[in-house]
Tab-separated table of C-alpha atoms in Angstrom:
chain	number	residue	atom	x	y	z
A	253	UNK	CA	-13.150	10.173	212.551
A	254	UNK	CA	-9.700	11.572	211.749
A	255	UNK	CA	-8.197	13.886	214.356
A	256	UNK	CA	-8.206	17.599	213.614
A	257	UNK	CA	-7.170	20.748	215.425
A	258	UNK	CA	-10.749	21.295	216.558
A	259	UNK	CA	-12.063	18.501	218.766
A	260	UNK	CA	-15.586	17.964	219.969
A	261	UNK	CA	-16.591	18.223	223.610
A	262	UNK	CA	-17.396	14.532	223.405
A	263	UNK	CA	-13.749	13.791	222.530
A	264	UNK	CA	-12.517	15.935	225.389
A	265	UNK	CA	-14.683	13.953	227.775
A	266	UNK	CA	-13.364	10.528	226.730
A	267	UNK	CA	-12.803	7.912	229.395
A	268	UNK	CA	-9.543	8.009	231.314
A	269	UNK	CA	-8.205	6.276	234.457
A	270	UNK	CA	-8.870	7.877	237.821
A	271	UNK	CA	-6.321	10.255	239.265
A	272	UNK	CA	-3.445	8.554	241.040
A	273	UNK	CA	-0.157	6.780	240.546
A	274	UNK	CA	0.744	4.514	237.645
A	275	UNK	CA	2.478	1.217	238.487
A	276	UNK	CA	4.504	-0.455	235.726
A	277	UNK	CA	5.214	-4.152	236.356
A	278	UNK	CA	7.815	-6.210	234.533
A	279	UNK	CA	11.443	-7.154	234.007
A	280	UNK	CA	14.281	-4.721	233.374
A	281	UNK	CA	17.720	-5.924	232.357
A	282	UNK	CA	21.156	-4.449	232.007
A	283	UNK	CA	21.842	-3.733	228.328
A	284	UNK	CA	25.059	-3.667	226.329
A	285	UNK	CA	25.052	-1.974	222.921
A	286	UNK	CA	27.736	-0.960	220.407
A	287	UNK	CA	28.393	2.760	220.632
A	288	UNK	CA	28.307	4.067	217.945
A	289	UNK	CA	25.802	1.572	216.499
A	290	UNK	CA	27.501	-1.112	214.389
A	291	UNK	CA	27.437	-4.922	214.239
A	292	UNK	CA	28.303	-6.435	217.604
A	293	UNK	CA	31.047	-8.709	216.289
A	294	UNK	CA	33.105	-5.751	215.035
A	295	UNK	CA	32.216	-3.145	217.662
A	296	UNK	CA	35.124	-1.497	219.409
A	297	UNK	CA	33.115	-0.054	222.286
A	298	UNK	CA	30.021	-1.111	224.211
A	299	UNK	CA	27.852	1.164	226.306
A	300	UNK	CA	26.002	-0.079	229.379
A	301	UNK	CA	22.436	1.042	229.952
A	302	UNK	CA	19.172	-0.501	231.135
A	303	UNK	CA	16.377	-1.984	229.046
A	304	UNK	CA	12.901	-3.072	230.002
A	305	UNK	CA	9.625	-2.280	228.306
A	306	UNK	CA	7.743	-1.497	231.507
A	307	UNK	CA	10.515	0.576	233.110
A	308	UNK	CA	10.915	2.446	229.800
A	309	UNK	CA	7.269	3.422	230.070
A	310	UNK	CA	7.744	4.358	233.721
A	311	UNK	CA	10.744	6.587	232.996
A	312	UNK	CA	8.994	8.449	230.200
A	313	UNK	CA	5.884	8.888	232.357
A	314	UNK	CA	8.114	10.412	235.040
A	315	UNK	CA	9.638	12.703	232.398
A	316	UNK	CA	6.101	13.925	231.697
A	317	UNK	CA	5.498	14.590	235.395
A	318	UNK	CA	3.209	11.601	236.012
A	319	UNK	CA	3.669	9.930	239.448
A	320	UNK	CA	4.851	6.406	238.719
A	321	UNK	CA	6.361	3.361	240.423
A	322	UNK	CA	8.146	0.422	238.853
A	323	UNK	CA	7.530	-2.999	240.409
A	324	UNK	CA	9.901	-5.879	239.699
A	325	UNK	CA	12.764	-7.985	241.106
A	326	UNK	CA	16.511	-7.677	240.585
A	327	UNK	CA	19.449	-9.863	241.469
A	328	UNK	CA	21.678	-9.003	244.401
A	329	UNK	CA	24.467	-8.107	241.992
A	330	UNK	CA	26.218	-5.144	240.412
A	331	UNK	CA	23.955	-5.110	237.353
A	332	UNK	CA	20.883	-5.063	239.573
A	333	UNK	CA	22.259	-2.075	241.432
A	334	UNK	CA	22.936	-0.293	238.146
A	335	UNK	CA	19.400	-0.966	236.933
A	336	UNK	CA	17.803	0.217	240.171
A	337	UNK	CA	19.883	3.404	240.217
A	338	UNK	CA	19.163	4.237	236.581
A	339	UNK	CA	15.402	3.833	236.865
A	340	UNK	CA	15.344	5.768	240.138
A	341	UNK	CA	17.420	8.597	238.642
A	342	UNK	CA	14.674	9.112	236.054
A	343	UNK	CA	12.225	10.004	238.836
A	344	UNK	CA	10.521	6.603	239.180
A	345	UNK	CA	9.715	5.155	242.607
A	346	UNK	CA	11.729	1.909	242.874
A	347	UNK	CA	11.229	1.356	246.592
A	348	UNK	CA	9.029	-1.706	246.021
A	349	UNK	CA	11.514	-3.512	243.751
A	350	UNK	CA	12.612	-6.740	245.429
A	351	UNK	CA	16.275	-7.769	245.670
A	352	UNK	CA	16.697	-11.515	245.088
A	353	UNK	CA	19.814	-13.164	246.503
A	354	UNK	CA	19.230	-16.405	244.594
A	355	UNK	CA	18.511	-15.260	241.026
A	356	UNK	CA	20.512	-12.873	238.802
A	357	UNK	CA	19.612	-9.693	237.004
A	358	UNK	CA	18.909	-10.336	233.313
A	359	UNK	CA	21.226	-9.081	230.571
A	360	UNK	CA	20.693	-8.281	226.897
A	361	UNK	CA	23.036	-7.340	224.080
A	362	UNK	CA	21.966	-5.291	221.056
A	363	UNK	CA	23.391	-6.196	217.666
A	364	UNK	CA	22.607	-3.461	215.094
A	365	UNK	CA	22.769	-4.426	211.445
A	366	UNK	CA	21.514	-3.451	207.975
A	367	UNK	CA	18.322	-5.470	208.446
A	368	UNK	CA	17.569	-4.008	211.873
A	369	UNK	CA	18.640	-4.567	215.453
A	370	UNK	CA	18.818	-8.099	216.802
A	371	UNK	CA	18.685	-8.525	220.560
A	372	UNK	CA	20.352	-11.413	222.386
A	373	UNK	CA	18.852	-12.175	225.798
A	374	UNK	CA	20.513	-13.738	228.832
A	375	UNK	CA	17.522	-13.791	231.143
A	376	UNK	CA	16.681	-17.445	231.855
A	377	UNK	CA	16.156	-17.916	235.582
A	378	UNK	CA	16.357	-14.196	236.273
A	379	UNK	CA	15.023	-12.590	239.430
A	380	UNK	CA	12.117	-11.024	237.537
A	381	UNK	CA	11.018	-14.438	236.265
A	382	UNK	CA	10.075	-15.294	239.864
A	383	UNK	CA	7.426	-12.552	240.036
A	384	UNK	CA	3.953	-13.886	240.796
A	385	UNK	CA	0.319	-12.950	241.441
A	386	UNK	CA	0.930	-12.200	245.145
A	387	UNK	CA	2.277	-8.796	244.057
A	388	UNK	CA	-1.279	-7.682	243.355
A	389	UNK	CA	-2.276	-7.941	247.025
A	390	UNK	CA	0.227	-5.357	248.265
A	391	UNK	CA	1.432	-1.833	247.688
A	392	UNK	CA	1.977	-0.112	245.390
A	393	UNK	CA	-0.686	-2.012	243.439
A	394	UNK	CA	-3.512	-1.589	245.956
A	395	UNK	CA	-3.479	2.213	245.692
A	396	UNK	CA	-2.682	2.472	241.967
A	397	UNK	CA	-4.891	4.253	239.467
A	398	UNK	CA	-3.387	2.387	236.524
A	399	UNK	CA	-1.317	-0.792	236.139
A	400	UNK	CA	0.800	-1.196	233.010
A	401	UNK	CA	1.873	-4.592	231.655
A	402	UNK	CA	3.279	-5.877	228.396
A	403	UNK	CA	3.044	-9.204	226.621
A	404	UNK	CA	6.650	-9.897	227.565
A	405	UNK	CA	5.828	-10.646	231.205
A	406	UNK	CA	3.431	-13.588	230.699
A	407	UNK	CA	6.088	-15.263	228.538
A	408	UNK	CA	8.819	-15.201	231.200
A	409	UNK	CA	7.546	-17.984	233.494
A	410	UNK	CA	4.351	-19.687	234.676
A	411	UNK	CA	4.222	-17.450	237.761
A	412	UNK	CA	4.595	-14.328	235.618
A	413	UNK	CA	1.735	-15.494	233.417
A	414	UNK	CA	-0.386	-16.040	236.533
A	415	UNK	CA	0.451	-12.486	237.618
A	416	UNK	CA	-0.857	-10.882	234.432
A	417	UNK	CA	-3.805	-13.260	234.167
A	418	UNK	CA	-4.919	-12.461	237.708
A	419	UNK	CA	-4.554	-8.708	237.127
A	420	UNK	CA	-6.977	-8.996	234.209
A	421	UNK	CA	-9.312	-11.649	235.629
A	422	UNK	CA	-11.653	-9.182	237.327
A	423	UNK	CA	-14.098	-7.487	234.923
A	424	UNK	CA	-13.049	-3.953	234.034
A	425	UNK	CA	-15.985	-2.303	235.790
A	426	UNK	CA	-15.169	-4.120	239.040
A	427	UNK	CA	-11.418	-3.445	239.123
A	428	UNK	CA	-10.088	-0.844	241.607
A	429	UNK	CA	-7.692	0.426	238.940
A	430	UNK	CA	-7.408	0.515	235.180
A	431	UNK	CA	-5.033	-1.812	233.333
A	432	UNK	CA	-3.084	-0.976	230.207
A	433	UNK	CA	-1.481	-3.715	228.118
A	434	UNK	CA	1.055	-3.410	225.318
A	435	UNK	CA	0.964	-6.618	223.255
A	436	UNK	CA	4.730	-6.352	222.648
A	437	UNK	CA	5.064	-9.783	221.031
A	438	UNK	CA	8.568	-11.249	221.284
A	439	UNK	CA	8.466	-14.520	219.283
A	440	UNK	CA	11.567	-16.063	220.847
A	441	UNK	CA	9.888	-15.955	224.255
A	442	UNK	CA	7.000	-18.146	223.032
A	443	UNK	CA	8.558	-21.426	221.865
A	444	UNK	CA	5.359	-23.384	222.576
A	445	UNK	CA	3.464	-21.399	219.937
A	446	UNK	CA	0.592	-20.226	222.141
A	447	UNK	CA	1.361	-16.512	221.917
A	448	UNK	CA	-1.558	-15.730	219.603
A	449	UNK	CA	-4.153	-17.246	221.917
A	450	UNK	CA	-2.717	-15.961	225.194
A	451	UNK	CA	-1.965	-12.422	224.026
A	452	UNK	CA	-5.368	-11.987	222.404
A	453	UNK	CA	-7.139	-13.181	225.555
A	454	UNK	CA	-5.133	-10.883	227.828
A	455	UNK	CA	-5.355	-7.857	225.541
A	456	UNK	CA	-9.118	-8.101	225.188
A	457	UNK	CA	-9.518	-7.918	228.979
A	458	UNK	CA	-7.481	-4.712	229.427
A	459	UNK	CA	-8.836	-1.175	229.575
A	460	UNK	CA	-6.171	0.300	227.271
A	461	UNK	CA	-4.322	-1.744	224.644
A	462	UNK	CA	-1.351	-0.884	222.421
A	463	UNK	CA	-0.503	-3.046	219.416
A	464	UNK	CA	1.439	-2.638	216.184
A	465	UNK	CA	-0.442	-3.516	213.019
A	466	UNK	CA	2.482	-5.580	211.753
A	467	UNK	CA	2.802	-7.572	214.984
A	468	UNK	CA	-0.961	-8.137	215.006
A	469	UNK	CA	-0.782	-9.456	211.447
A	470	UNK	CA	2.030	-11.786	212.505
A	471	UNK	CA	-0.024	-13.064	215.426
A	472	UNK	CA	-3.594	-13.141	214.149
A	473	UNK	CA	-3.597	-13.014	210.365
A	474	UNK	CA	-1.764	-11.222	207.572
A	475	UNK	CA	-5.007	-9.767	206.200
A	476	UNK	CA	-5.834	-7.863	209.383
A	477	UNK	CA	-6.551	-4.156	208.961
A	478	UNK	CA	-6.602	-1.370	211.538
A	479	UNK	CA	-10.395	-1.492	211.740
A	480	UNK	CA	-10.295	-5.288	211.718
A	481	UNK	CA	-8.214	-5.200	214.872
A	482	UNK	CA	-11.009	-3.397	216.672
A	483	UNK	CA	-13.360	-6.211	215.723
A	484	UNK	CA	-10.799	-8.727	216.976
A	485	UNK	CA	-10.356	-6.842	220.281
A	486	UNK	CA	-13.784	-5.298	220.946
A	487	UNK	CA	-13.666	-4.922	224.733
A	488	UNK	CA	-10.837	-2.495	225.655
A	489	UNK	CA	-12.119	0.988	226.409
A	490	UNK	CA	-9.258	2.330	224.279
A	491	UNK	CA	-7.387	0.445	221.558
A	492	UNK	CA	-4.316	2.092	220.028
A	493	UNK	CA	-3.013	0.627	216.773
A	494	UNK	CA	0.418	1.742	215.567
A	495	UNK	CA	0.711	1.477	211.793
A	496	UNK	CA	4.473	1.681	211.423
A	497	UNK	CA	5.806	4.764	209.676
A	498	UNK	CA	2.372	5.991	208.754
A	499	UNK	CA	0.146	6.769	211.720
A	500	UNK	CA	-1.383	5.669	214.997
A	501	UNK	CA	-5.107	5.211	215.509
A	502	UNK	CA	-7.022	5.264	218.786
A	503	UNK	CA	-10.442	3.641	219.031
A	504	UNK	CA	-12.258	5.286	221.952
A	505	UNK	CA	-15.772	5.839	223.193
A	506	UNK	CA	-15.800	9.163	221.348
A	507	UNK	CA	-14.845	7.759	217.962
A	508	UNK	CA	-11.845	6.771	215.876
A	509	UNK	CA	-8.883	9.141	215.921
A	510	UNK	CA	-5.888	8.881	213.567
A	511	UNK	CA	-2.734	10.984	213.806
A	512	UNK	CA	0.184	10.699	211.357
A	513	UNK	CA	3.595	9.794	212.733
A	514	UNK	CA	6.371	12.359	212.943
A	515	UNK	CA	9.549	11.691	210.995
A	516	UNK	CA	13.119	11.819	212.216
A	517	UNK	CA	16.554	10.411	211.564
A	518	UNK	CA	16.643	7.119	213.437
A	519	UNK	CA	19.759	6.398	215.487
A	520	UNK	CA	18.435	3.193	217.070
A	521	UNK	CA	14.770	2.152	217.027
A	522	UNK	CA	14.425	-0.132	220.042
A	523	UNK	CA	12.261	1.386	222.775
A	524	UNK	CA	10.257	3.747	220.587
A	525	UNK	CA	7.056	1.758	221.108
A	526	UNK	CA	7.425	2.012	224.878
A	527	UNK	CA	8.026	5.740	224.605
A	528	UNK	CA	4.923	6.098	222.435
A	529	UNK	CA	2.807	4.226	224.975
A	530	UNK	CA	4.097	6.434	227.795
A	531	UNK	CA	3.364	9.613	225.879
A	532	UNK	CA	-0.159	8.496	225.045
A	533	UNK	CA	-0.836	7.445	228.646
A	534	UNK	CA	0.546	10.747	229.933
A	535	UNK	CA	-1.790	12.614	227.617
A	536	UNK	CA	-4.732	10.469	228.672
A	537	UNK	CA	-3.976	10.996	232.371
A	538	UNK	CA	-3.757	14.752	231.809
A	539	UNK	CA	-7.192	14.727	230.208
A	540	UNK	CA	-6.012	15.538	226.681
A	541	UNK	CA	-8.305	14.713	223.802
A	542	UNK	CA	-7.397	11.479	221.967
A	543	UNK	CA	-5.765	13.243	219.014
A	544	UNK	CA	-3.474	15.208	221.312
A	545	UNK	CA	-2.676	12.130	223.378
A	546	UNK	CA	-1.652	10.411	220.133
A	547	UNK	CA	0.501	13.412	219.248
A	548	UNK	CA	2.192	13.234	222.639
A	549	UNK	CA	2.882	9.571	221.952
A	550	UNK	CA	4.582	10.404	218.660
A	551	UNK	CA	6.595	13.230	220.251
A	552	UNK	CA	7.796	10.986	223.062
A	553	UNK	CA	8.773	8.221	220.641
A	554	UNK	CA	11.242	10.562	218.950
A	555	UNK	CA	13.236	10.685	222.189
A	556	UNK	CA	13.934	6.951	221.990
A	557	UNK	CA	14.710	6.956	218.274
A	558	UNK	CA	17.471	9.529	218.604
A	559	UNK	CA	19.680	7.671	221.138
A	560	UNK	CA	21.371	4.255	221.359
A	561	UNK	CA	19.788	3.592	224.771
A	562	UNK	CA	16.059	2.904	225.231
A	563	UNK	CA	15.491	6.162	227.134
A	564	UNK	CA	16.346	9.573	225.738
A	565	UNK	CA	15.585	13.184	226.722
A	566	UNK	CA	12.233	14.723	225.861
A	567	UNK	CA	12.005	17.981	223.915
A	568	UNK	CA	11.570	20.970	226.210
A	569	UNK	CA	8.052	21.770	227.391
A	570	UNK	CA	7.771	24.787	225.092
A	571	UNK	CA	8.530	22.654	222.039
A	572	UNK	CA	6.072	19.980	223.152
A	573	UNK	CA	3.371	22.578	223.701
A	574	UNK	CA	4.004	24.050	220.275
A	575	UNK	CA	3.708	20.665	218.571
A	576	UNK	CA	0.543	19.746	220.456
A	577	UNK	CA	-1.097	23.014	219.402
A	578	UNK	CA	-0.273	22.800	215.687
A	579	UNK	CA	-3.189	22.796	213.250
A	580	UNK	CA	-3.694	19.353	211.712
A	581	UNK	CA	-2.353	20.402	208.311
A	582	UNK	CA	0.926	21.645	209.800
A	583	UNK	CA	1.324	18.458	211.852
A	584	UNK	CA	0.769	16.347	208.741
A	585	UNK	CA	3.435	18.364	206.934
A	586	UNK	CA	5.939	17.398	209.624
A	587	UNK	CA	4.928	13.797	209.108
A	588	UNK	CA	5.766	13.983	205.379
A	589	UNK	CA	9.050	15.817	205.872
A	590	UNK	CA	11.401	12.824	205.670
A	591	UNK	CA	11.894	9.444	204.077
A	592	UNK	CA	9.084	6.853	204.458
A	593	UNK	CA	11.167	4.476	206.580
A	594	UNK	CA	11.754	6.967	209.378
A	595	UNK	CA	9.109	6.822	212.063
A	596	UNK	CA	8.286	7.894	215.570
A	597	UNK	CA	6.325	4.801	216.580
A	598	UNK	CA	7.852	1.748	214.939
A	599	UNK	CA	10.127	-0.536	216.947
A	600	UNK	CA	9.325	-3.934	215.492
A	601	UNK	CA	12.946	-4.630	214.549
A	602	UNK	CA	13.135	-6.792	217.670
A	603	UNK	CA	13.061	-10.483	216.726
A	604	UNK	CA	12.322	-11.923	220.127
């Protein structure tokens, strides 16, 4: 069914993780980007920020008032200290992040251009690449209500792949916590060509899955449709498919819910998918109906689209409440209010 302003009691009672802290696990790097956005080779000024899919999600969850910890490793270097301080300043618990004296903090550089933003990574042998499955036996994982991973982590190293594989090895009904998984395919991280097989296997074992329709078509077949993705990934309790500038659809136990994307002027698109995932998860954890959780995802994504960094400020709570309460027709009007290439959920300009 398509989401409307009036939702059934069945929708309001959709499955959600148990109450408790979210733990986001994965690498975060220092990030350099031209400011204002322009091609890297001609930029006169670079800004330093932090960039990591899982910590992006953690920071936006904290913005929404959700208790959250970020679990990773950083080098014993100045960039590692900057990363730790930035994530902590957003309200995320970083006390379990390991400092590694033998491996550096990763670095990326953004290169905006007419065809989109290219990202150059300097992460080989980074501290986060040494993460392994032993993390799952200790806090904060043992007391978590929800673990969040992305498809970036299993591509970083064999031990990182073991980490994610082990987290999803136990059947969903027997796990002490829920697991969410954003496919987040980065082709350059998969030189051996096994991304399609590995990411499909991992995604189908998670409780909550996020995937872009375009990235799914690149991985599993150009003829895939939104509904076809549900047939490809039948086991997640909730599957969220982001269809670029058009809409996002959530397949849940209460039905199929589609909400159009909001439109905005895009300053820099990288990070919008992470923001969307955080907004949806925040809505789910608050007990919102699927259509409103999707709306909160779209609203949160706008915060990333309007800044050069991956993490931007949310609208104030009054504005968020107003948008969540809009009748469906008024929401759809906001979605048609700008050019077709402006979107609150699309960040697939990343090449790898």
